[in-house]
Coordinates of C-alpha atoms in Angstrom, one line a residue:
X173 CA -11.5 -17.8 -26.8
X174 CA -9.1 -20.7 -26.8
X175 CA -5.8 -21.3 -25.3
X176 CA -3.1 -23.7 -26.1
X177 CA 0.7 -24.2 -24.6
X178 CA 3.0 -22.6 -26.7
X179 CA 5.0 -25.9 -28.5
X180 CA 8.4 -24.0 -28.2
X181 CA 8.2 -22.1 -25.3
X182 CA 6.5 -24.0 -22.0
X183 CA 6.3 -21.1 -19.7
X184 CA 3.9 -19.3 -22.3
X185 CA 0.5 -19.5 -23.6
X186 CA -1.0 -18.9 -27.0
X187 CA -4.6 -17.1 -26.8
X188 CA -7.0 -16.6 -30.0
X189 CA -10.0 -14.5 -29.3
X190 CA -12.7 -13.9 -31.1
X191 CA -15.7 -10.9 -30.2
X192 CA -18.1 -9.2 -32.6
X193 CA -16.6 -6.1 -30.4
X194 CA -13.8 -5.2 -31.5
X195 CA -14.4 -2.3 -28.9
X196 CA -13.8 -4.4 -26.1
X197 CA -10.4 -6.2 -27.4
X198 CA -8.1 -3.5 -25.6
X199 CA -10.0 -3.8 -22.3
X200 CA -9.9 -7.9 -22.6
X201 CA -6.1 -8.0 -23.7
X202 CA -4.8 -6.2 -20.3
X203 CA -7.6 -7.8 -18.1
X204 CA -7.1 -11.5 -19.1
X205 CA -3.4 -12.5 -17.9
X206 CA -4.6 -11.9 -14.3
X207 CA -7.6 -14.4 -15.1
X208 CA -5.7 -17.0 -15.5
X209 CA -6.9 -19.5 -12.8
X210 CA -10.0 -19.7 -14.3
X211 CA -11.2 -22.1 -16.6
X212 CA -14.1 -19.9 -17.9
X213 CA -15.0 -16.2 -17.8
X214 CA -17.8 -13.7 -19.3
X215 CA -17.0 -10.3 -19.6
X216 CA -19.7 -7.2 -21.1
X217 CA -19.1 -4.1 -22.4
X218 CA -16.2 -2.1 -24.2
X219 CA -14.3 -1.9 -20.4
X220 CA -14.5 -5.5 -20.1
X221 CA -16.5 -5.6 -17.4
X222 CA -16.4 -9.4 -15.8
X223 CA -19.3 -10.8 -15.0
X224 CA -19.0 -14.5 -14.3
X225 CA -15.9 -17.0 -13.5
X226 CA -15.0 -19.9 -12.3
X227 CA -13.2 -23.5 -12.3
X228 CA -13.9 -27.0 -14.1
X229 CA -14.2 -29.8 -12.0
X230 CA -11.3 -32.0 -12.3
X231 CA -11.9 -35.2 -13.7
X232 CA -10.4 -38.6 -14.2
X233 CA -7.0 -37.3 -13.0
X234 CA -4.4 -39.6 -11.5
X235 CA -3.7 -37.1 -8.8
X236 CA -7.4 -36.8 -7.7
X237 CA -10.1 -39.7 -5.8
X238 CA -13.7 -38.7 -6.1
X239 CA -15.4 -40.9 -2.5
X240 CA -19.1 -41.5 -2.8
X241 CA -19.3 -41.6 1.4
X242 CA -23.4 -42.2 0.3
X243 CA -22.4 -45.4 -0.6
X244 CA -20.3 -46.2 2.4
X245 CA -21.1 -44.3 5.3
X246 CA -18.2 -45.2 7.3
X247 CA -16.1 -44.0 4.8
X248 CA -17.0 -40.8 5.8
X249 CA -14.3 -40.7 8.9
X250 CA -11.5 -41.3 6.0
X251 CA -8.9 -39.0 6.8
X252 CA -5.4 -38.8 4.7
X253 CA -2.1 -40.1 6.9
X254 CA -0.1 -37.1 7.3
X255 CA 2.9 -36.9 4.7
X256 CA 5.8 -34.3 4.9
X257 CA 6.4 -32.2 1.2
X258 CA 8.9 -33.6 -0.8
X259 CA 10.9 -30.6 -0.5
X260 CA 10.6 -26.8 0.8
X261 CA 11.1 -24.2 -1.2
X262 CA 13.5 -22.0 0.3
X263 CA 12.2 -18.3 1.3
X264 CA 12.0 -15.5 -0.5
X265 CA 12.6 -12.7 1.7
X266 CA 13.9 -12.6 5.2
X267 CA 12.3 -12.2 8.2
X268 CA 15.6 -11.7 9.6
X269 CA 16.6 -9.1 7.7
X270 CA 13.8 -6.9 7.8
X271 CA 13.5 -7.1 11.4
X272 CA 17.3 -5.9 11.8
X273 CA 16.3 -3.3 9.5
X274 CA 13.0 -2.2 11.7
X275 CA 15.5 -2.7 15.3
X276 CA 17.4 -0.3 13.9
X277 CA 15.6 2.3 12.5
X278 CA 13.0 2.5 15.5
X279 CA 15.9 1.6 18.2
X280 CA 15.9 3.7 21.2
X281 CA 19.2 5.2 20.1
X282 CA 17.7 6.7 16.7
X283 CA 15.1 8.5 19.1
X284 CA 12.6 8.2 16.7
X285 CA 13.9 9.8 13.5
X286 CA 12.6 13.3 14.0
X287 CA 13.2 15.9 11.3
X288 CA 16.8 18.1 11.6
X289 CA 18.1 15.6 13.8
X290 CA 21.8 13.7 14.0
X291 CA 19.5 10.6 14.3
X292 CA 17.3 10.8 11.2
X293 CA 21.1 11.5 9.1
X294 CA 22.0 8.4 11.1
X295 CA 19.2 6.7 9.3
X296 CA 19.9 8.1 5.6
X297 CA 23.8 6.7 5.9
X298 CA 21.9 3.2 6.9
X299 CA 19.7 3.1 3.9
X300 CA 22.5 4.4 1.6
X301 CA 24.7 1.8 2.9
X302 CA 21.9 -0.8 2.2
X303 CA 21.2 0.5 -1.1
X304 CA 25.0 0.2 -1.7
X305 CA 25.4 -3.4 -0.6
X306 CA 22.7 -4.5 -2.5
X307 CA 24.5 -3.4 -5.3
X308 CA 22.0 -0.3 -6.9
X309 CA 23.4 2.4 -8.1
X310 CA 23.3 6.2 -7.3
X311 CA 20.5 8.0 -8.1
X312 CA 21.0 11.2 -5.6
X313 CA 23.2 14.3 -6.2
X314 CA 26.6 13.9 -7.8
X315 CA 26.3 10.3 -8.3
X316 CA 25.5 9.7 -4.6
X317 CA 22.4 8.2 -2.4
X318 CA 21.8 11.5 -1.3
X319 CA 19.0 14.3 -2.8
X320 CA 19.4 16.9 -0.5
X321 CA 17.9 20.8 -0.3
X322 CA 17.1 22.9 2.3
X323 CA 13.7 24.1 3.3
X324 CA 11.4 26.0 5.9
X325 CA 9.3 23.1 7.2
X326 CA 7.7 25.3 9.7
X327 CA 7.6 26.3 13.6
X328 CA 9.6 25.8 15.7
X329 CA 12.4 24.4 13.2
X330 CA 12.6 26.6 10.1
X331 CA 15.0 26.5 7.6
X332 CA 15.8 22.5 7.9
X333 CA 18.6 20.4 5.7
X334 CA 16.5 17.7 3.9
X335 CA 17.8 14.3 2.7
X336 CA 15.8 11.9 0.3
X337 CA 18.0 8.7 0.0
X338 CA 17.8 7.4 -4.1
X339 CA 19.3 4.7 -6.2
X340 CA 18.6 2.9 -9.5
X341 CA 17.9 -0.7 -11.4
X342 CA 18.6 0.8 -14.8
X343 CA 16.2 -0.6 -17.1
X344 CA 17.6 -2.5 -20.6
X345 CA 15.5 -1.7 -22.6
X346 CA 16.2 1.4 -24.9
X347 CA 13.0 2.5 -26.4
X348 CA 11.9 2.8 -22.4
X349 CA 15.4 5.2 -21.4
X350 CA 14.1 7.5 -19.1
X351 CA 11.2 5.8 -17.8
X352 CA 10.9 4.4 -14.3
X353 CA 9.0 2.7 -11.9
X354 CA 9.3 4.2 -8.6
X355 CA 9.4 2.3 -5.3
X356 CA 9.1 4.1 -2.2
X357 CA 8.8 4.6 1.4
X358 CA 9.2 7.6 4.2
X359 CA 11.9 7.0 7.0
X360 CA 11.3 10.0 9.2
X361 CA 8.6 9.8 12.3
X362 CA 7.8 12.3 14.9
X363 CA 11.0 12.2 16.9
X364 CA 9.7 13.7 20.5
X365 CA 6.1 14.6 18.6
X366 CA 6.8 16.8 16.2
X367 CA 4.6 18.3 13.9
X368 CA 1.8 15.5 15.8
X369 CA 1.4 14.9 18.5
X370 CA -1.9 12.9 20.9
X371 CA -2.3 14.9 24.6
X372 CA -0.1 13.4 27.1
X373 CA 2.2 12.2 24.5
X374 CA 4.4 15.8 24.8
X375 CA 8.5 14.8 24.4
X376 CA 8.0 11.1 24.5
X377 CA 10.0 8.8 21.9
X378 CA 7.8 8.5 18.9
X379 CA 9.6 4.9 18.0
X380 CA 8.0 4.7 14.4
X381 CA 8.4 1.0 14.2
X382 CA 5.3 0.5 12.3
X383 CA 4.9 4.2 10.3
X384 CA 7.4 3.5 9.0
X385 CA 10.6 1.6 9.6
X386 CA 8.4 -1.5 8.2
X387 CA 8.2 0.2 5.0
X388 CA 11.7 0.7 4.8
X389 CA 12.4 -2.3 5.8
X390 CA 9.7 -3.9 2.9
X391 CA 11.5 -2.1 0.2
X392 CA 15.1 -3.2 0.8
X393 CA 14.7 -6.4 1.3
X394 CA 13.1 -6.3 -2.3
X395 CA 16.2 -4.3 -3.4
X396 CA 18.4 -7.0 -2.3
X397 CA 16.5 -9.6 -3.9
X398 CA 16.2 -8.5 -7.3
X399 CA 19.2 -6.1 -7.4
X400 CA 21.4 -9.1 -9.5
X401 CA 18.9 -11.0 -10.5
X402 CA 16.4 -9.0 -12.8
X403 CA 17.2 -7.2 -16.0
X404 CA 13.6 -4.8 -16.2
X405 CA 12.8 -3.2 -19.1
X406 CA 12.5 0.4 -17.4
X407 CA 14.7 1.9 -14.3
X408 CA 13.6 1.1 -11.4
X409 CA 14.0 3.7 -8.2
X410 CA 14.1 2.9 -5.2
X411 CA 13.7 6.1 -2.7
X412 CA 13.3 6.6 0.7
X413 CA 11.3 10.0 1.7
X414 CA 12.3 12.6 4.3
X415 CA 9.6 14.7 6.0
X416 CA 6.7 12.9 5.2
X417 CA 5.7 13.6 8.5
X418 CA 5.9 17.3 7.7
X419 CA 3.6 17.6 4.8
X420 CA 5.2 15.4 2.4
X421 CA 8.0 17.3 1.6
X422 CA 10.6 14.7 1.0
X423 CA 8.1 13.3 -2.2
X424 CA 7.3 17.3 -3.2
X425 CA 10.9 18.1 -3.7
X426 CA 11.5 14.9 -5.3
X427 CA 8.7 15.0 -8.3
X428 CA 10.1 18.5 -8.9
X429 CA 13.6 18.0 -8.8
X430 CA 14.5 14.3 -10.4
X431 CA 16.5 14.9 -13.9
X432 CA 17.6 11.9 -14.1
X433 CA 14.6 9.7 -14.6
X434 CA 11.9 12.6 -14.7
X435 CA 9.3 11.7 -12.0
X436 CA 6.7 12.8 -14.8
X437 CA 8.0 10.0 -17.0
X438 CA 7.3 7.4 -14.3
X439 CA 4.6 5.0 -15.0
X440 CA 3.6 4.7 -11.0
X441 CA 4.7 4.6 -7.6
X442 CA 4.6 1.7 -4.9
X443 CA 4.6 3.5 -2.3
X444 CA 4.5 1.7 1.3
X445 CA 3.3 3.1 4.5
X446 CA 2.9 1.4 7.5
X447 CA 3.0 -1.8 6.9
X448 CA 4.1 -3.7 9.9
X449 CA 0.6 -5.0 11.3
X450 CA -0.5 -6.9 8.9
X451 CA -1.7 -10.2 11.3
X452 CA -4.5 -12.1 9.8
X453 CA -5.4 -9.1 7.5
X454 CA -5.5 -9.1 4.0
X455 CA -2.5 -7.1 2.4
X456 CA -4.7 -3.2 1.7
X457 CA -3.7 -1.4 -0.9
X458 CA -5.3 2.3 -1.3
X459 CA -5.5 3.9 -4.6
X460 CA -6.2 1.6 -7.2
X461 CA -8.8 3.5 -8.8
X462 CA -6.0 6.0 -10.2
X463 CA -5.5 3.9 -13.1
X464 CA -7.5 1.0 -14.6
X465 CA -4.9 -1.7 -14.5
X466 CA -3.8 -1.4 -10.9
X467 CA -6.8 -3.1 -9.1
X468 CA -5.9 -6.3 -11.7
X469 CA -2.6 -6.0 -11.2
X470 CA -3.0 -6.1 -7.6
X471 CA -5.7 -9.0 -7.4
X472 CA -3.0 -11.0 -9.9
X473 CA -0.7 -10.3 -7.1
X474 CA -3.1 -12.5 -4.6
X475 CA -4.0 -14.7 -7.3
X476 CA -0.1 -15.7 -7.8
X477 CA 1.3 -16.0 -4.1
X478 CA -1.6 -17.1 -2.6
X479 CA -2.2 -14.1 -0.2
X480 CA -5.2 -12.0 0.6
X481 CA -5.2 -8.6 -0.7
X482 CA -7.9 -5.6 -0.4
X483 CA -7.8 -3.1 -3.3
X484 CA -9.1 0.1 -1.9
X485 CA -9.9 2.8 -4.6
X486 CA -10.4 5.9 -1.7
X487 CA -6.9 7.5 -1.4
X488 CA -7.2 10.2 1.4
X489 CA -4.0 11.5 0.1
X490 CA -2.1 10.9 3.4
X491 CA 1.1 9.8 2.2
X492 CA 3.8 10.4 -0.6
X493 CA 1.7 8.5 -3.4
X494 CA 0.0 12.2 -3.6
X495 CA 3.1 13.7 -4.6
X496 CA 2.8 11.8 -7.7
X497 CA -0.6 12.1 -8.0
X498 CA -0.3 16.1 -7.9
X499 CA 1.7 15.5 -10.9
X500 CA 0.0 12.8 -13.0
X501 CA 0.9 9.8 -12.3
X502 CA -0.8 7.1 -11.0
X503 CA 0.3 4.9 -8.0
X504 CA -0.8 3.0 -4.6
X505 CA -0.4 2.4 -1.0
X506 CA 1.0 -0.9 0.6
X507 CA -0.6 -1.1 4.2
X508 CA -1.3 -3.1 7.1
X509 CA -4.1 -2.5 9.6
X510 CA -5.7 0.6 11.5
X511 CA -4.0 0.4 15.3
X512 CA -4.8 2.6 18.4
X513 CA -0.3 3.3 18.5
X514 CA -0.7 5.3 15.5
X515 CA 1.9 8.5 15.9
X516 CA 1.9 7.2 19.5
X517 CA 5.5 6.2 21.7
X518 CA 3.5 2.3 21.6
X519 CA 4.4 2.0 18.0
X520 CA 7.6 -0.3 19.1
X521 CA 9.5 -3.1 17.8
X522 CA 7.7 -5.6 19.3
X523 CA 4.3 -4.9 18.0
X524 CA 5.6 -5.6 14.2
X525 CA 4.4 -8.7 12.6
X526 CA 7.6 -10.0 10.6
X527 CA 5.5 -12.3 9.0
X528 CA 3.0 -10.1 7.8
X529 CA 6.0 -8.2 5.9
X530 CA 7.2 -11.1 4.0
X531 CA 3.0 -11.0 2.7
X532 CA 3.3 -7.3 1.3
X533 CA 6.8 -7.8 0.5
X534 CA 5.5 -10.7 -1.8
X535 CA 2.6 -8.9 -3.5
X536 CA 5.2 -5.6 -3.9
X537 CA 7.4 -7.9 -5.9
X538 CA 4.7 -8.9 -8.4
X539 CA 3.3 -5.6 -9.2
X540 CA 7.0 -4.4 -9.6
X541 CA 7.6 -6.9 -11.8
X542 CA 5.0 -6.5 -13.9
X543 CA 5.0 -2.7 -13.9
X544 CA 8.8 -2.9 -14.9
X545 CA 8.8 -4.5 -17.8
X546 CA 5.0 -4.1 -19.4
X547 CA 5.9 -2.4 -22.8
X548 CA 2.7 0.2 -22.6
X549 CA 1.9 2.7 -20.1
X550 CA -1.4 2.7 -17.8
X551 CA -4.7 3.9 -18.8
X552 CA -4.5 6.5 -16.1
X553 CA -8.1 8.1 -14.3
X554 CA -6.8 11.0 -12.3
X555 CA -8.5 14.0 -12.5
X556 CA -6.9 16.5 -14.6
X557 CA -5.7 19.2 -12.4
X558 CA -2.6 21.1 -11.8
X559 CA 0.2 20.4 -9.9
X560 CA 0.2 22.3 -6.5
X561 CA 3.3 24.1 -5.1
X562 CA 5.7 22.4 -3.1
X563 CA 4.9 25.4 -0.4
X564 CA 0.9 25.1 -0.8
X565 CA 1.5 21.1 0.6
X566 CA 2.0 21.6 4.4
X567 CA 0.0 19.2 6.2
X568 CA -3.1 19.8 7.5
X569 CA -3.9 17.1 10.2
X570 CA -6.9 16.7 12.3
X571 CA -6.4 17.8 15.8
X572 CA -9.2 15.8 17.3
X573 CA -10.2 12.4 17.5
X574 CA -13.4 10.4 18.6
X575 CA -12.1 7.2 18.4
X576 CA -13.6 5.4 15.2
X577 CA -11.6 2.9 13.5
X578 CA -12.5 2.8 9.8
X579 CA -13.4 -0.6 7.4
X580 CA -11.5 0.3 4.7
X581 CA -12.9 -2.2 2.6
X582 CA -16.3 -0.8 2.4
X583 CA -17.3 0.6 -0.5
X584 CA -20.8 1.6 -0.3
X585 CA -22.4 5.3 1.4
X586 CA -21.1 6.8 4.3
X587 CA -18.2 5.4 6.7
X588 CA -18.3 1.8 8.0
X589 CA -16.4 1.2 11.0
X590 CA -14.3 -2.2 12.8
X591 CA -14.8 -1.4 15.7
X592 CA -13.2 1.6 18.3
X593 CA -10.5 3.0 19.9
X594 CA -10.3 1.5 23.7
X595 CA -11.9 4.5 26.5
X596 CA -12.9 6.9 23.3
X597 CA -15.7 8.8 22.8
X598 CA -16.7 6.4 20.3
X599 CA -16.6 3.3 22.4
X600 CA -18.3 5.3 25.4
X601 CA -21.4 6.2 22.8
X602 CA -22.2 2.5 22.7
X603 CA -20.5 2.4 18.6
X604 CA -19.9 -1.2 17.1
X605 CA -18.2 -3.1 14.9
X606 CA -20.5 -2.9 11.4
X607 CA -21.8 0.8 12.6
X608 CA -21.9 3.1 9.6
X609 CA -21.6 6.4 9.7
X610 CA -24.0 8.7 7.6
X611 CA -23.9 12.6 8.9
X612 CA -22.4 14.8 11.5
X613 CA -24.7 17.4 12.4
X614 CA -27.5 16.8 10.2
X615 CA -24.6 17.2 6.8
X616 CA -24.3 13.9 4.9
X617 CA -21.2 11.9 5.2
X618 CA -20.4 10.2 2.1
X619 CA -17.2 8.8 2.4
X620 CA -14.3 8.6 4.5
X621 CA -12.6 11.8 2.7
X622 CA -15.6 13.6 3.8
X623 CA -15.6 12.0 7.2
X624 CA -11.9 13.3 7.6
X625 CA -12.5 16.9 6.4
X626 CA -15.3 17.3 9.5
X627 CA -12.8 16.0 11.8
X628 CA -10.0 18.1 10.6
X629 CA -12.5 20.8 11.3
X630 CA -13.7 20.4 15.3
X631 CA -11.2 21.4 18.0
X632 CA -11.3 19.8 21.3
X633 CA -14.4 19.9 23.5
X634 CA -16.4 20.2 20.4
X635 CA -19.8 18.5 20.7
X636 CA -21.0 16.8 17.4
X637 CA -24.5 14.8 16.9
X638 CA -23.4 11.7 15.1
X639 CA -25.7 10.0 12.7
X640 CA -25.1 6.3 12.4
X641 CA -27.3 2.6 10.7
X642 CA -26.8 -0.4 12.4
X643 CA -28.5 -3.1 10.2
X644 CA -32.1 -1.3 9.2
X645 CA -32.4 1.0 12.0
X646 CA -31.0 4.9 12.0
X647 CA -29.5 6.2 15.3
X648 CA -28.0 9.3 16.6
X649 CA -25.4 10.4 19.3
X650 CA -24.2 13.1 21.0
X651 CA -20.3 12.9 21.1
X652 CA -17.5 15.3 22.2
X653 CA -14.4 15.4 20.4
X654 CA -11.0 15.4 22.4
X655 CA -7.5 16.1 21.5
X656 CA -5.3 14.1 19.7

């Protein structure tokens, strides 16, 4: 393969590559532009598979001084007089912003957003009027913001008036009309604790600063950056969720109901969840396996700002990305970190890392814009299975906890954890950080999927014998589950 500047354009790059298989010219074709910060690769098979990389050493450049300190040893205390840059580039996104966006939505006054209440319609005007400022256009009901239906979400609310918040980049390009990349994120929490609630927590303020004002927040502070300045190929939605919380109703009615730009015709969803405790964590992204592109596109992302991300390809199907899924189409999950204030009254304000935002808000843009305007679709690896019911989709949660905080970026068999919960079960049995989980009972545990389908299973006070490896050596506990 060789690579030259292209003489009339500066910001492109000619490639010409040459393979006996012409099998494997596809897979190289999508696979290479996120390469390109290497100055060699090897790749085998048709898929492409890379299997070496890395970078020339720079030589005789002006802007480089190779010191031989084994020629003069004192040399070897050199250090560089600090110097100021030239210039800063101005910021992206605002912190600012977002944070007014997350102060709002998980304020004291919005009483943590729960489903059929004032407060949670107080938060659909907010995002409308966002939406609206930022200068997107309608993409709701009679050329509003607003998708709304009614719908029994259950005990002890019923029949409840739901609200998705919607509006629209169109696209430019013709040949894509109707097509649409789909950015999203839920705004309702758990109000007082309902439908989840931990012991103890009964009627408290569920503030929802982290799950998931921060996504909110994440997704409109991209909408007002890009709303004037790009011109994408395909629509672009942006669409804030109701009733997540509640079995991901809000994303149900929405694949069913678009007619506008067809959720079916959508070639993914960003979705993002949670994202507002980022700290020194890379940016995790679940559910890259559901297409072949999206684990490139994402590590592209990192290659091209600079930050850390952790493509996860186990999707436990917790959040509105399964909507899609359900219906074809591929997607992922922007989040932050595990915390003990999950769907607890700690999840405030003043735990989000505003910093840590501007990092997914970065690697969201990328993907967008990539996703937006690439002329094909994605090679998409979701099993082939029907769509379920809207009414088949209430959520199921797990009513019992023992306090194990899952590695998300291990890939191997059974469950690796980081560590536990403070005064669990888990922390009490003597579990570490690096601890992997293998079996409950004597019955394998594969996976974290499988690790969530036993817990969803126990009821408080259950006793489980927990089968765990740290390093070589196999051990096994005796734990008792208690209530959420």
């Amino acid at each position: 393969m060789l690579t030259t500047r292209h003489p009339e354009n500066s910001g492109a790059t000619l490639i010409w590559l040459a393979t006996r298989r012409a099998e494997a010219v596809p897979a190289l074709a999508r696979k290479l532009p996120h390469y390109r910060k290497y100055s060699y690769l090897a790749f085998e098979g048709d898929e492409g598979n890379n299997v070496a990389k890395g970078q020339w050493q720079v030589l005789n450049s002006p802007m480089s001084l190779d010191f031989n300190y084994a020629d003069n040893p004192d040399r070897a205390n050199f250090k560089l007089t600090p110097a100021a840059a030239l210039a800063q580039l101005p910021p992206v996104f605002s912190e600012r912003r977002m944070m007014a966006d997350v102060t709002f939505l998980a304020s004291e006054a919005m009483q943590g957003r729960g489903l059929g209440t004032p407060e949670l319609d107080q938060a659909a005007d907010y995002i409308a009027n966002e939406f609206n400022k930022a200068g997107l256009k309608p993409g709701g009901d009679n050329n509003t913001f607003f998708q709304q239906w009614t719908e029994d979400v259950g005990a002890p609310l019923g029949e409840t008036p739901l609200t998705n918040v919607v509006a629209v980049l169109p696209g430019s390009n013709p040949q894509l009309a109707g097509e649409s990349l789909v950015i999203s994120a839920h705004y309702d929490h758990l109000g007082r604790g309902w439908p989840d609630v931990h012991k103890g927590d009964e009627g408290k303020v569920h503030y929802g600063a982290d799950d998931n004002a921060s996504g909110v927040a994440v997704m409109l502070e991209l909408a007002r950056q890009v709303s004037k300045k790009w011109k994408p190929a395909r629509s672009i939605v942006f669409v804030a969720f109701t009733a997540e919380e509640a079995g991901l109703r809000g994303s149900q009615h929405y694949v069913h109901a678009m007619s506008q730009l067809p959720a079916r015709k959508a070639i993914a969803v960003l979705n993002l969840d949670t994202v507002g405790r980022l700290g020194d964590g890379p940016v995790t992204v679940f559910g890259t396996q559901s297409a072949r592109e999206l684990i490139h596109i994402i590590r592209g992302a990192g290659f091209v700002t600079g930050i850390q991300t952790q493509g996860v390809n186990t999707d436990l199907g917790f959040s509105d990305q399964k909507s899609f899924y359900d219906i074809g189409v591929p997607g992922v999950q922007f989040f932050g970190s595990v915390h003990s204030d999950f769907h607890r009254p700690g999840d405030t304000i003043e735990q989000v890392d505003s910093a840590g935002m501007v990092k997914v808000a970065a690697i969201l843009k990328e993907a967008a814009e990539y996703l937006a305007n690439v002329p094909e679709g994605l090679s998409i690896t979701l099993p082939k299975s029907a769509p379920q019911k809207r009414t088949d989709r209430a959520r199921q949660g797990r009513r019992v906890s023992i306090g194990t905080i899952p590695d998300f970026a291990y890939s191997g068999n059974g469950v690796r954890i980081s560590g536990t919960s403070p005064d669990s079960p888990a922390e009490k049995a003597g579990l570490k950080d690096g601890d992997i989980l293998t079996g409950i009972d004597g019955k394998p545990i594969d996976d974290l999927a499988a690790y969530a389908r036993v817990l969803r299973s126990l009821k408080a006070g259950d006793t489980i014998t927990l089968q765990y490896r740290r390093g070589d050596r196999e051990h096994q506990v005796k734990i008792i589950a208690v209530a959420r």
